[in-house]
Steps between C-alpha positions, in 0.01 A plus 500: 500500500517839663279713278553283190210281399641152428191287436137455594291656226434146374556155643722418204731791587525382858610150401749643251652724767547193719677311221210260454292393204136598552303238695136470394257533794382137482857378548548686827452201729838489678575188300841583359386770258742766628799270456370396157459864403854578606635206297278560197308176552142628512256370235561686173153465350265480797153409376284809445136559575409506129705199390237225506357393165260237631324351801506123544252433782144617444171351618165566333132432559559153361607420857535743793573823312259793479538588130474326166802408290422785260470752784834388643656527153373855440613614846848360433513676163402828667805490728733422210556125535568305180381160621333325791462136591165374626574266790173398659508241776469129428271233636663412833410849620130413480387806699601721206323291239839386381537383142545142385648404163173557314444842653856602416437396139180708487686796645767457235237535229379824662857634520553423132178689418607803702847504342329527161273778628739715705798703384793635699496221757570126473336243724696188594345175616604389845390358832585519868535127553485346845797311640352197674639352821732262315628766260289394206266747328121502481488536120617240250831563325330467161283804582786699654710451186241697302531810720738789439594542866451262792527637853505252788409591856443356846149559631467220756693285749686798645609312813732249332852473638765714339653198329166370369384840379829563321490158331138556399568834334818384326317202354247740347781720366652195333185457289612623155167679449543727803639843412452704818471432873233743621528669845780261595476511882122532532492781751204734545618799699342540845286190438714198417873443543703341220503122499824329600719460193871493426524807278860425404396160364206657316730756339751229405217294346378806308848545358520133403152472348473848350193577711417866545437613859226755543500826690129520580423872514175475693542712815360205695789282385815678371637150455794453440640725771799718419755281680404203281485714187862599553593132532334440161700784346824353630403154374403625154139379536244673280198657672167652400304784656124439490200684641302189603206713388151379582343821366583761239610762753763265646757563226604795718661243731778445246684802638523331840661196340746721314588679824553163666724392212705819526551432871640164389756664262317378189605621158272509197668191355403293808125532433356293218196719437707808425552332161281578196257221414712309247807510722293399802352195325847397384635539853241278665544233235 
């Protein structure tokens, strides 16, 4: 103003001079953030890039991953995670050498052994279970009940009608053993569009059943997208942010999932794996 410097040394100063609360870069999507800033309605505790305590979708060389369970555990420990869940594919995804009930049991024995051996990281028993065409799962409920975390996912029959696909997924979510819906819309960026699904019905079913919806951080997926993440926030549906790691280096993808969550106005409380281990296990129960 004339020769007087009003603002501009920092972004924060600029927003303050305009009578606005600072808007984090990921929120700058022309999606109502300026109005929310003016009214004081921006997220108060936007999730931070160091807030995750665990990773809940990890594949190993038991199926289509590149590294052993122990290697994945040590890599997670090195980046400061407190726990990871091993979620190798199950038998309907035969091309990956998917696990049946017996293989899951053998893997559980190995996870128990490693938990006795390793310190500073806890391994949870899980699986990425296939949702079959009718909404049933490819692993028996008796085996799923023994796992710490069950993630369900669509890996086939992508061309179903919107109504059929939605019914199929909701039926899987209604299984009391299912904790998380992995990569909920199935998209692979620049390769495969999302399957037709009524996301509002899926979010309503997640609220009703207590199912966690995943933000898959793989740069090939980034699924859920930010528009749907914001719907989850408004509905009070809990989410997770997972790397979908198939190799030890892929934990770096978590930052992409966090960025995606921030674009969706996610606070720390909205993400289940920001909780320490004991609180996390209580939350999914």
